Coordinates of C-alpha atoms in Angstrom, one line a residue:
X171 CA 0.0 0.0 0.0
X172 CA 2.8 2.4 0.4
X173 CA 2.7 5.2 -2.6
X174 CA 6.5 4.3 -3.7
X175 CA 5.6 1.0 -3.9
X176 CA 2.3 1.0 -6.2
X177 CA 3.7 1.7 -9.5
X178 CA 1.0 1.1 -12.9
X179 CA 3.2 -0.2 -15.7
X180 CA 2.8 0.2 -19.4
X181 CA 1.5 -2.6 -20.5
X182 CA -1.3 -2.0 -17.2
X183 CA -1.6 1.4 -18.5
X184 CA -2.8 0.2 -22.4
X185 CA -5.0 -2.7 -20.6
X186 CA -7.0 0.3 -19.0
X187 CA -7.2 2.5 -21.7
X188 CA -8.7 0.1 -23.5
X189 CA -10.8 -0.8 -20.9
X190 CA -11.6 3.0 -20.6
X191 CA -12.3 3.1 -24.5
X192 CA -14.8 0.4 -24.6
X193 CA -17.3 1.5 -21.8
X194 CA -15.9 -0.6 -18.5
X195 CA -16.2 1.2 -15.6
X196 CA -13.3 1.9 -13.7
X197 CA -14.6 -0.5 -10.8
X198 CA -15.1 -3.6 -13.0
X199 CA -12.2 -3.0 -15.3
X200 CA -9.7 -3.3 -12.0
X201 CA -11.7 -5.9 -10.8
X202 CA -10.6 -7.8 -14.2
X203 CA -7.3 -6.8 -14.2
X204 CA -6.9 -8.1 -10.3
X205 CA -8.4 -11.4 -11.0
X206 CA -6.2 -11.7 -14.2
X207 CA -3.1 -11.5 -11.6
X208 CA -4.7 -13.6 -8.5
X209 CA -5.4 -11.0 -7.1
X210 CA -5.5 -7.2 -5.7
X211 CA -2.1 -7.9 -3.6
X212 CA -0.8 -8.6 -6.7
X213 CA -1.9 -6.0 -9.4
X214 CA 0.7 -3.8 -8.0
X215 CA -1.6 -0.5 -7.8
X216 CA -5.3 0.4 -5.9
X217 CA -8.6 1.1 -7.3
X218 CA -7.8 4.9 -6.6
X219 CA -4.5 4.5 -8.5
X220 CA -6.5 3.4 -11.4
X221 CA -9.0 6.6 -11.1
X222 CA -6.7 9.0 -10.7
X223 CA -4.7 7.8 -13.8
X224 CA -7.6 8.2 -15.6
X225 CA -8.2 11.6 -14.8
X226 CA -4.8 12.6 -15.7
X227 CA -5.0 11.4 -19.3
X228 CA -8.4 13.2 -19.7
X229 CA -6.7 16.5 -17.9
X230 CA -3.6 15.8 -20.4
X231 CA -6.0 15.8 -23.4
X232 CA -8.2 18.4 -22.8
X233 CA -5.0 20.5 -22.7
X234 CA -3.7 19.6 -26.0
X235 CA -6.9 19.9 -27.3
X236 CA -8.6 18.6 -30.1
X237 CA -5.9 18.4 -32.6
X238 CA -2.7 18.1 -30.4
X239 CA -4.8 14.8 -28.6
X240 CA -5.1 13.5 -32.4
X241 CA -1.7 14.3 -33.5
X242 CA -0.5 12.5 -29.6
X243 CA -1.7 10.0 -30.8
X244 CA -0.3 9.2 -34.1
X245 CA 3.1 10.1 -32.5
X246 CA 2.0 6.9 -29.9
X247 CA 1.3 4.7 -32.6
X248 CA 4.2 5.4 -34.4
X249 CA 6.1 4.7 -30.8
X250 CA 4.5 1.2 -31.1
X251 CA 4.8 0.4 -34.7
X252 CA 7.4 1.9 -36.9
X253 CA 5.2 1.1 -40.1
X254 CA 2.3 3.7 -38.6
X255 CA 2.6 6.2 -40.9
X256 CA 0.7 9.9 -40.8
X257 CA 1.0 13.3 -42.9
X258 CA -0.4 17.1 -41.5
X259 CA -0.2 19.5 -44.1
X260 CA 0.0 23.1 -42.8
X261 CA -1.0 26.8 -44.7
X262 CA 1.3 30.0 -44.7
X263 CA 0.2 30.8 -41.3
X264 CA 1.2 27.4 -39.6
X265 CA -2.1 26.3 -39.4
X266 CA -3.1 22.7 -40.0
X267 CA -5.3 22.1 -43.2
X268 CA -5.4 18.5 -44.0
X269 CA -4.6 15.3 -42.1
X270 CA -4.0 11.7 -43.3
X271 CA -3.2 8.8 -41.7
X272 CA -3.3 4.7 -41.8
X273 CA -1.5 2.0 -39.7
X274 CA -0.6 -0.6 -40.3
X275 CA -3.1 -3.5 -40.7
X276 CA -4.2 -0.6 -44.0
X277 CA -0.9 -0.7 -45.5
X278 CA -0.8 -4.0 -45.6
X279 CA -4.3 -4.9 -47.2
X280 CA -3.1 -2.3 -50.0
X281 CA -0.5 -4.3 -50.5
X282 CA -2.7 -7.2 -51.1
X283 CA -6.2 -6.2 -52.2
X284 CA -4.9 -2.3 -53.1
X285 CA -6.0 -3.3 -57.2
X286 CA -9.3 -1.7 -57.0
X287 CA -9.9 1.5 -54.2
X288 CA -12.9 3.2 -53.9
X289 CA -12.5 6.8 -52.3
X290 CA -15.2 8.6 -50.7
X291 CA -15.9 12.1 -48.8
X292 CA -19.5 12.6 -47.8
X293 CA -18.9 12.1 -44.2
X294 CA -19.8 15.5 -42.7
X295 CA -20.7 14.6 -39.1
X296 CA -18.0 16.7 -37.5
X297 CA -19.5 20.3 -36.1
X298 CA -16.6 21.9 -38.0
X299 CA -18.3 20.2 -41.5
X300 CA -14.5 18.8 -42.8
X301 CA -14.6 16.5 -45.4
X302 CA -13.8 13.0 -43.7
X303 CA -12.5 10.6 -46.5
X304 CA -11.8 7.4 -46.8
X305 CA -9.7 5.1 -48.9
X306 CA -11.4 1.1 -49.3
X307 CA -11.6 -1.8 -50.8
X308 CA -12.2 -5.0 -50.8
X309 CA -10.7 -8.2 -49.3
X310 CA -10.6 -11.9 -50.3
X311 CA -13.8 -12.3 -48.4
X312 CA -15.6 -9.7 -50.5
X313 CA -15.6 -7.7 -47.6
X314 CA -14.7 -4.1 -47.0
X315 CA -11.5 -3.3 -45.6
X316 CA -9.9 0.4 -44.7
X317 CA -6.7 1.8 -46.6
X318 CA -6.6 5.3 -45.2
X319 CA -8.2 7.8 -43.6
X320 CA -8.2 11.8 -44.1
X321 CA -9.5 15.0 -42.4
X322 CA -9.7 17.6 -45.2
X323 CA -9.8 21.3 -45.1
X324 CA -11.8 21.8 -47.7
X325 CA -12.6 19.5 -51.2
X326 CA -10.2 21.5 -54.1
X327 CA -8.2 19.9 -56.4
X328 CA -5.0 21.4 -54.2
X329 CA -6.4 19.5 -51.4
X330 CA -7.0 16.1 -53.4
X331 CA -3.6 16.3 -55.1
X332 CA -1.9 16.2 -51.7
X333 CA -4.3 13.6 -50.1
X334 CA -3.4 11.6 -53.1
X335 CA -0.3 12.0 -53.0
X336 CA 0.6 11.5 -49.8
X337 CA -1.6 8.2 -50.0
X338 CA 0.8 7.0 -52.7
X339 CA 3.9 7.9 -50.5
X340 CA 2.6 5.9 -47.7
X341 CA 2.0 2.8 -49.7
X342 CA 5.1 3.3 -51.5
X343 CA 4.6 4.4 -55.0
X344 CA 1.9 1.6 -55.6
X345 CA -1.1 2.5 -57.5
X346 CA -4.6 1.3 -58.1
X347 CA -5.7 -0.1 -61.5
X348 CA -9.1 1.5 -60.7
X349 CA -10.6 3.9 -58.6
X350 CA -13.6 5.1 -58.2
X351 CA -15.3 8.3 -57.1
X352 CA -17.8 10.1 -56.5
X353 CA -18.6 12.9 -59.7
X354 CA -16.4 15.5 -58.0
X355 CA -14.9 17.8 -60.8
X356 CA -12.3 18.8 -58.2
X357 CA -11.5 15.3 -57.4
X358 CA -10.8 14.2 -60.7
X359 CA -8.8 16.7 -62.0
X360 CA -6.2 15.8 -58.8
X361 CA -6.6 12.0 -60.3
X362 CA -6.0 13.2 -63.7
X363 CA -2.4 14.7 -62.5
X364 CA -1.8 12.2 -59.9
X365 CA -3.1 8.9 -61.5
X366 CA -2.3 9.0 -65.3
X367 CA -2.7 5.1 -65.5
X368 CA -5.4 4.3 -63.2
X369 CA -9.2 3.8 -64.1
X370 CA -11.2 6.6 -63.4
X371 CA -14.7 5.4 -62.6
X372 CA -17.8 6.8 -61.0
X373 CA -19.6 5.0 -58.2
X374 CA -23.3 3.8 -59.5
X375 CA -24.4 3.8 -55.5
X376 CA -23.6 7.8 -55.8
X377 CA -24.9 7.4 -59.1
X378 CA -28.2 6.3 -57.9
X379 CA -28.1 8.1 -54.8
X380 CA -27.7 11.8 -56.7
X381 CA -30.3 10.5 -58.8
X382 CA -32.6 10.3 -55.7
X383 CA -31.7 13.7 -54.8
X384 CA -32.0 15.5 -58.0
X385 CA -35.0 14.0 -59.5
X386 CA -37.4 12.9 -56.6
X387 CA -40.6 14.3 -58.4
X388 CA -39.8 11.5 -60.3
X389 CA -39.9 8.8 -58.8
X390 CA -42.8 9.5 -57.2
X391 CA -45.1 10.5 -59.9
X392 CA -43.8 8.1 -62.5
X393 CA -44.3 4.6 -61.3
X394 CA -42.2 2.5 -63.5
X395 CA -39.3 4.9 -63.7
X396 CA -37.7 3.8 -60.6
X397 CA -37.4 0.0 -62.0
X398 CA -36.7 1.8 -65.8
X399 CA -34.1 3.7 -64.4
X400 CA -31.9 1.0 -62.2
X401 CA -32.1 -1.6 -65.4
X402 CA -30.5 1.6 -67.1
X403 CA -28.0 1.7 -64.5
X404 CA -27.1 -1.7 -63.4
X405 CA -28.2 -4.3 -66.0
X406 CA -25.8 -2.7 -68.8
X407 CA -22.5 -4.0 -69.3
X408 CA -21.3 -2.5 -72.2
X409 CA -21.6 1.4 -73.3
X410 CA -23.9 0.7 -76.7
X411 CA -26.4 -1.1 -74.0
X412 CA -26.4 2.2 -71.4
X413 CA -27.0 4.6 -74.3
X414 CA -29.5 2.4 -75.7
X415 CA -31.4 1.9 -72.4
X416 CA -31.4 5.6 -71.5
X417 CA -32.3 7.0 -74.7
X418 CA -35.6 4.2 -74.5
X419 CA -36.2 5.4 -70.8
X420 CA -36.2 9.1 -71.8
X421 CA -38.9 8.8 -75.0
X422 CA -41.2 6.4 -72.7
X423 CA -41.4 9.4 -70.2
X424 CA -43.4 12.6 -71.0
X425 CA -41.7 15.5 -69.5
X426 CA -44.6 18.2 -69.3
X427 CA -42.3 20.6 -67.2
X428 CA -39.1 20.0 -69.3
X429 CA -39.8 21.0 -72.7
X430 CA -38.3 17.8 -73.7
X431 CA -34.7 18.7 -72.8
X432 CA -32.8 15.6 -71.8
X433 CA -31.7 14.9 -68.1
X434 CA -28.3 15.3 -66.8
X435 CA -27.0 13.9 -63.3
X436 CA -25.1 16.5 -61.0
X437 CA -23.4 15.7 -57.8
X438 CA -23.6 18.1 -55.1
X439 CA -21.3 18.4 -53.6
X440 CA -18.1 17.1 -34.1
X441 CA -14.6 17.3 -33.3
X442 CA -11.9 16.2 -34.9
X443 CA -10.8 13.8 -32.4
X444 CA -14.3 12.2 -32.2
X445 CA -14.0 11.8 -35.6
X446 CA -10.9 10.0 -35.3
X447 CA -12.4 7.8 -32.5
X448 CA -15.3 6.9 -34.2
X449 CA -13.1 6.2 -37.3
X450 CA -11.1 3.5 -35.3
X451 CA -14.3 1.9 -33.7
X452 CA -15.3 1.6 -37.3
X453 CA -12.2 -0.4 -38.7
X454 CA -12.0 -2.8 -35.5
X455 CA -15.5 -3.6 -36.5
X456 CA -14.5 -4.0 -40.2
X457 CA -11.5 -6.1 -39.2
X458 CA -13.5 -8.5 -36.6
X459 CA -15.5 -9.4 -39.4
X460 CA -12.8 -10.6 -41.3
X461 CA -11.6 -12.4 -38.5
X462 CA -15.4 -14.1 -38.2
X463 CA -15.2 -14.9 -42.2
X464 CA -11.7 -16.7 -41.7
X465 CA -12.6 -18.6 -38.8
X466 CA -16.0 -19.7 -40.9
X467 CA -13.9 -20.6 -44.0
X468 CA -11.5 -22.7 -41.7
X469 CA -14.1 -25.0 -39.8
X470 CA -16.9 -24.9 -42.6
X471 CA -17.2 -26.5 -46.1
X472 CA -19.6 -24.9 -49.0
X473 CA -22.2 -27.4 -49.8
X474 CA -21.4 -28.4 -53.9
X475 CA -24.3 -28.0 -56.1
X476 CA -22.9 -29.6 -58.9
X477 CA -20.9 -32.8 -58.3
X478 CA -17.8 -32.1 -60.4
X479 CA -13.9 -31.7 -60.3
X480 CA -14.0 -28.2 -61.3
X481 CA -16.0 -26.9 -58.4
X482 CA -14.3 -29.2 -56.0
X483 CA -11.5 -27.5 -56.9
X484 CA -12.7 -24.1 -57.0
X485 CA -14.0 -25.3 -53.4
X486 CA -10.4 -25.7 -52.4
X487 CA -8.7 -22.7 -53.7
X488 CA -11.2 -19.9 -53.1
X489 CA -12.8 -18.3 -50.2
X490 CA -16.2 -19.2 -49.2
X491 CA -17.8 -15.6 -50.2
X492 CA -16.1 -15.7 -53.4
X493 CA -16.5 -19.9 -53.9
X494 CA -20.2 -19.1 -53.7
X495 CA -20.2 -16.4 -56.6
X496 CA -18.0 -18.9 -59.5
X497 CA -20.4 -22.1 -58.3
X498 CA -24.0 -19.4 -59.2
X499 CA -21.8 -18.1 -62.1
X500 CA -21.1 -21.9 -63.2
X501 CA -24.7 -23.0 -62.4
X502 CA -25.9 -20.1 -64.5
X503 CA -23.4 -21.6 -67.4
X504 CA -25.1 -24.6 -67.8
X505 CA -28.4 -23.7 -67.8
X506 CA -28.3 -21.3 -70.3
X507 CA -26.9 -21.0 -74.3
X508 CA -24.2 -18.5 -74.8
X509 CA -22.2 -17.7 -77.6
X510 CA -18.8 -16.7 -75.5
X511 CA -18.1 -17.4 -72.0
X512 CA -14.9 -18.2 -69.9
X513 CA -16.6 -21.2 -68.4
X514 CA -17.6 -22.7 -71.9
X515 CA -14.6 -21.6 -73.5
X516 CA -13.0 -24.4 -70.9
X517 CA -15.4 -26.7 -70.9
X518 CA -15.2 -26.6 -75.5
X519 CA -11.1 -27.0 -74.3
X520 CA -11.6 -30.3 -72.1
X521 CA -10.5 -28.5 -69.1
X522 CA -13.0 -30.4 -66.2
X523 CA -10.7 -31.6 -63.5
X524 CA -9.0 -28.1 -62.6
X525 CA -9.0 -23.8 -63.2
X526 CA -5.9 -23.4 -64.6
X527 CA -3.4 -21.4 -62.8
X528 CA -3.7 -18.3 -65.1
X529 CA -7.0 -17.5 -64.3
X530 CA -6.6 -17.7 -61.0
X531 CA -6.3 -14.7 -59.5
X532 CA -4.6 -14.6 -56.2
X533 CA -6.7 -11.8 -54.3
X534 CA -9.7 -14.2 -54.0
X535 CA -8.1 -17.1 -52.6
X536 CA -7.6 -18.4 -49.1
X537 CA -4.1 -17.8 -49.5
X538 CA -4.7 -13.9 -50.5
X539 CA -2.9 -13.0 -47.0
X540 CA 0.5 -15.4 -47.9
X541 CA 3.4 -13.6 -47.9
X542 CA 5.0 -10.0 -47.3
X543 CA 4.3 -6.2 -47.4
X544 CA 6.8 -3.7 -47.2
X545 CA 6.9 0.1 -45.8
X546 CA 8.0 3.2 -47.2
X547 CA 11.3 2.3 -45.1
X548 CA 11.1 -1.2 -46.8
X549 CA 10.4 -2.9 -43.2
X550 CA 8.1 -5.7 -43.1
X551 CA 4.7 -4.8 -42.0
X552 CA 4.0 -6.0 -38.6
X553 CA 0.0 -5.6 -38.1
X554 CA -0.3 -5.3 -34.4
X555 CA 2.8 -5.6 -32.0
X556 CA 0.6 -4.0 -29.3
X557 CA -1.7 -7.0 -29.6
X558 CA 1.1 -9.8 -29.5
X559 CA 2.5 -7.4 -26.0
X560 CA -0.8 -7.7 -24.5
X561 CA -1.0 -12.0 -25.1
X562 CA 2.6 -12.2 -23.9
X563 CA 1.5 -10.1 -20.3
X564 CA -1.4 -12.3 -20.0
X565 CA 0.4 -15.4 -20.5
X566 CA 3.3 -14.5 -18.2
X567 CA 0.4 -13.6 -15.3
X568 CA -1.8 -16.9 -15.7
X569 CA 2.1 -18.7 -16.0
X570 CA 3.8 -17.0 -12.7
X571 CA 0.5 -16.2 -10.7
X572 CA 0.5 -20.4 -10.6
X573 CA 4.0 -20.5 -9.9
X574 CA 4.3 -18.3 -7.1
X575 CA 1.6 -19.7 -5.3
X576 CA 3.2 -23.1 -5.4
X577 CA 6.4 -21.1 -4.3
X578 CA 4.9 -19.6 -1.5
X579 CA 4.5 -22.8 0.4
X580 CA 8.2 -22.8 1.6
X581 CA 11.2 -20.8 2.1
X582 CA 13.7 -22.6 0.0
X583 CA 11.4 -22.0 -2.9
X584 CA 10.6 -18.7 -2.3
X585 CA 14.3 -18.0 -1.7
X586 CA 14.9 -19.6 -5.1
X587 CA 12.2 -17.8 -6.9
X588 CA 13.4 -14.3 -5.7
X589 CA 17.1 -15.3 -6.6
X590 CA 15.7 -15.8 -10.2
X591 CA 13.8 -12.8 -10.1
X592 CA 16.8 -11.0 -9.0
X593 CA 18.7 -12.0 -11.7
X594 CA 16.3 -11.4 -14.7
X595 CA 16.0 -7.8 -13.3
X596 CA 19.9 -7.8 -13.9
X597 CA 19.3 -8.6 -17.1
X598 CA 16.1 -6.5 -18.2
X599 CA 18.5 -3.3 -18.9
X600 CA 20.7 -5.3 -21.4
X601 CA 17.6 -6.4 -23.5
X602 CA 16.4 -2.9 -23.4
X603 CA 19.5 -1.9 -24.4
X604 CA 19.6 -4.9 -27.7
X605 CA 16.2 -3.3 -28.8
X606 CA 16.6 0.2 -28.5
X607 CA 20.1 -0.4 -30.5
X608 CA 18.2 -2.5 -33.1
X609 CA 15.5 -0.3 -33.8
X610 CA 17.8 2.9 -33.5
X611 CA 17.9 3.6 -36.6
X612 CA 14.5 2.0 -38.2
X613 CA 12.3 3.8 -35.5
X614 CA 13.9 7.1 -34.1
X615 CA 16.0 8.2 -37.1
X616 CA 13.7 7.2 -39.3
X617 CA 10.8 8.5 -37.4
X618 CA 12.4 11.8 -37.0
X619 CA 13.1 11.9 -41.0
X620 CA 9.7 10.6 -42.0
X621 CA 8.1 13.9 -40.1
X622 CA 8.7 16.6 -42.6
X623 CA 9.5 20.1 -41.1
X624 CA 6.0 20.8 -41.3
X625 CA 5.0 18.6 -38.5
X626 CA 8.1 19.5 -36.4
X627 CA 7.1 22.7 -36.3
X628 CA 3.2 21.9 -36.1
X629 CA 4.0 19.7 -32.8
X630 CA 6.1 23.3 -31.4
X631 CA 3.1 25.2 -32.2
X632 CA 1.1 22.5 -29.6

């Protein structure tokens, strides 16, 4: 009980943060942790310890304010996992205008499923109504997965063209075949400068959603043209069918109010730190569902429609999500007469037994995840150190609560237990020493480099 003598440590301190983060009261949460360590005795700090820590990180945040406790923060992660990567960009006036950031987990799924990305900004939930964007795609699960995130000043082109480019920088140089966007005129003259061989596409969900908007009257007084209208936009795979369908769609309407003039679609276009918090609620949610889709696709088999080689195969390689797609797609194959289609085209070639390895593409496998992604300071990615910390602590306090209560039952072992004790705490500094000389260079050099003069002089302003 004495003050000197009740110390929380670091790896204590992240175990009640995130306690703290996720709604546990204070009581319960050292409740948790004392059980977890057989004990109160041998947590190594009091209920009012726990408090009062607490209230010093609010106090220390409310004093940096809003975008000093986001900016803290990034500078924490990067503390924890060299490969966390951030960008402020700051006006004339040393005043911050646009924020990106993405950790690590997002840098790696770019490296795997960073092919296609759709980019979005209509989240304007923060009181000061900055563009929130966000960089996703899709994983081997046909899920959605997080590349990035952004706080934007405003939505010009200037403001694009570094967002973009600074995305590129931290996923080091590699760019998306496709991309697609909302019909922001800004927007896409930054891809236009920043992109020159990516796909430029427009989202058919903001499509249909500015459609909504801008021609509501519509919809409600003409009954077929909601179903007239989504055939136009989704059943069409080729340009000759879109034009066709929308030039049938407009002379089947009578347009008393329009003097027959044709319809064009046109986009219209709470703290910060809450928005950063609710942006990393958001991906842990995103990323436990991939977790839940892996765990499915390792203790369950998809049922086989068709009893044959092919989809036994396909049933092996690919994930369940994506298995379920090619087994409707070859269902739909042999049900139905076409003149060109890859599945016929292998079934006129004698190919039954297997997909050959060319069309397979690797992205939509189980193995999607195999192998390595590197950082702008070509560094494997690690996705979570934090998380491997917090399963070593755990595993050492289950492991030594046991052995110390076995210990406790005599003197010699006690005696032998502290001598051991002794001696790994004679060794700690030396360890601390091996790690803070191997990541010398890759973390605080490098960390210091990868924080251009802008941000040095942003975190003197705070």
């Amino acid at each position: 009980m004495l003050p000197s003598q009740r110390i929380i440590t670091d790896i204590q301190a992240i175990e009640i943060e995130l306690a703290d983060n996720s709604g546990i009261p204070p009581k319960l949460a050292h409740e948790l942790m004392s059980r977890q360590v057989g004990g109160r005795e041998n947590l190594g700090f009091t209920k009012q310890d726990h408090k009062n820590y607490l209230r010093t990180k609010r106090k220390i945040d409310l004093q940096q304010g809003e975008v000093g406790g986001l900016l803290n923060y990034f500078l924490s992660q990067v503390s924890e996992n060299p490969s966390f990567f951030f960008r402020v960009q700051l006006d004339v006036e040393d005043q911050i205008t646009n924020i990106f950031w993405a950790d690590a987990k997002m840098i790696f799924d770019y490296g795997i499923y960073g092919d296609v990305v759709f980019f979005d900004t209509t989240y304007r939930t923060n009181k000061e109504c900055r563009p929130f964007g966000a960089f996703v795609g899709v994983n081997h699960q046909y899920q959605l997965v997080v590349f990035g995130a952004s706080l934007l000043y405003d939505e010009t082109s200037q403001s694009f063209e570094w967002l973009f480019h600074t995305f590129f920088e931290c996923m080091s140089g590699k760019k998306p075949k496709t991309i697609f966007i909302d019909r922001d005129p800004a927007m896409a003259k930054a891809i236009s400068l920043v992109m020159l061989e990516t796909y430029h596409r427009l989202c058919l969900w903001h499509i249909y959603q500015n459609a909504i908007k801008n021609l509501n009257h519509l919809f409600k007084s003409q009954k077929t043209f909601n179903a007239d209208f989504r055939s136009c936009i989704y059943d069409g795979e080729y340009e000759e069918e879109f034009i066709s369908a929308w030039e049938n769609m407009l002379e089947n309407m009578i347009f008393k109010k329009m003097n027959g003039c044709k319809i064009y679609l046109k986009c219209e276009k709470s703290r910060l730190w809450c928005m950063g918090e609710i942006h990393f609620l958001v991906v842990d949610d995103v990323r436990y569902n991939e977790v839940c889709a892996n765990y499915d696709m390792s203790q369950k088999i998809p049922t086989l429609k068709v009893n044959v080689p092919l989809l036994k195969h396909a049933r092996d390689i690919y994930t369940g999500a994506i298995f379920t797609m090619f087994q409707d797609e070859f269902e739909k194959s042999l049900m139905v007469v076409v003149d060109s289609h890859i599945l016929k085209v292998l079934d006129e070639m004698k190919i039954k037994l297997m997909i050959p390895e060319q069309f397979i593409l690797k992205r939509w496998t189980k193995n999607a995840r195999a192998g390595t992604v590197l950082d702008i300071h070509e560094c494997e990615v690690q996705n979570d150190p934090k998380l491997e910390m917090r399963a070593r602590y755990r595993n050492l306090c289950t492991t030594y609560v046991r052995l110390m209560g076995k210990a406790a039952e005599s003197k010699e072992a006690s005696d032998f237990i502290l001598s051991l004790a002794t001696h790994a705490a004679k060794y700690f500094p030396r360890l601390a020493l091996k790690k803070e000389s191997k990541y010398n260079i890759t973390v605080i050099v490098m960390t210091l480099e990868r924080h251009n003069e802008e941000t040095a002089r942003f975190k003197h302003k705070v």
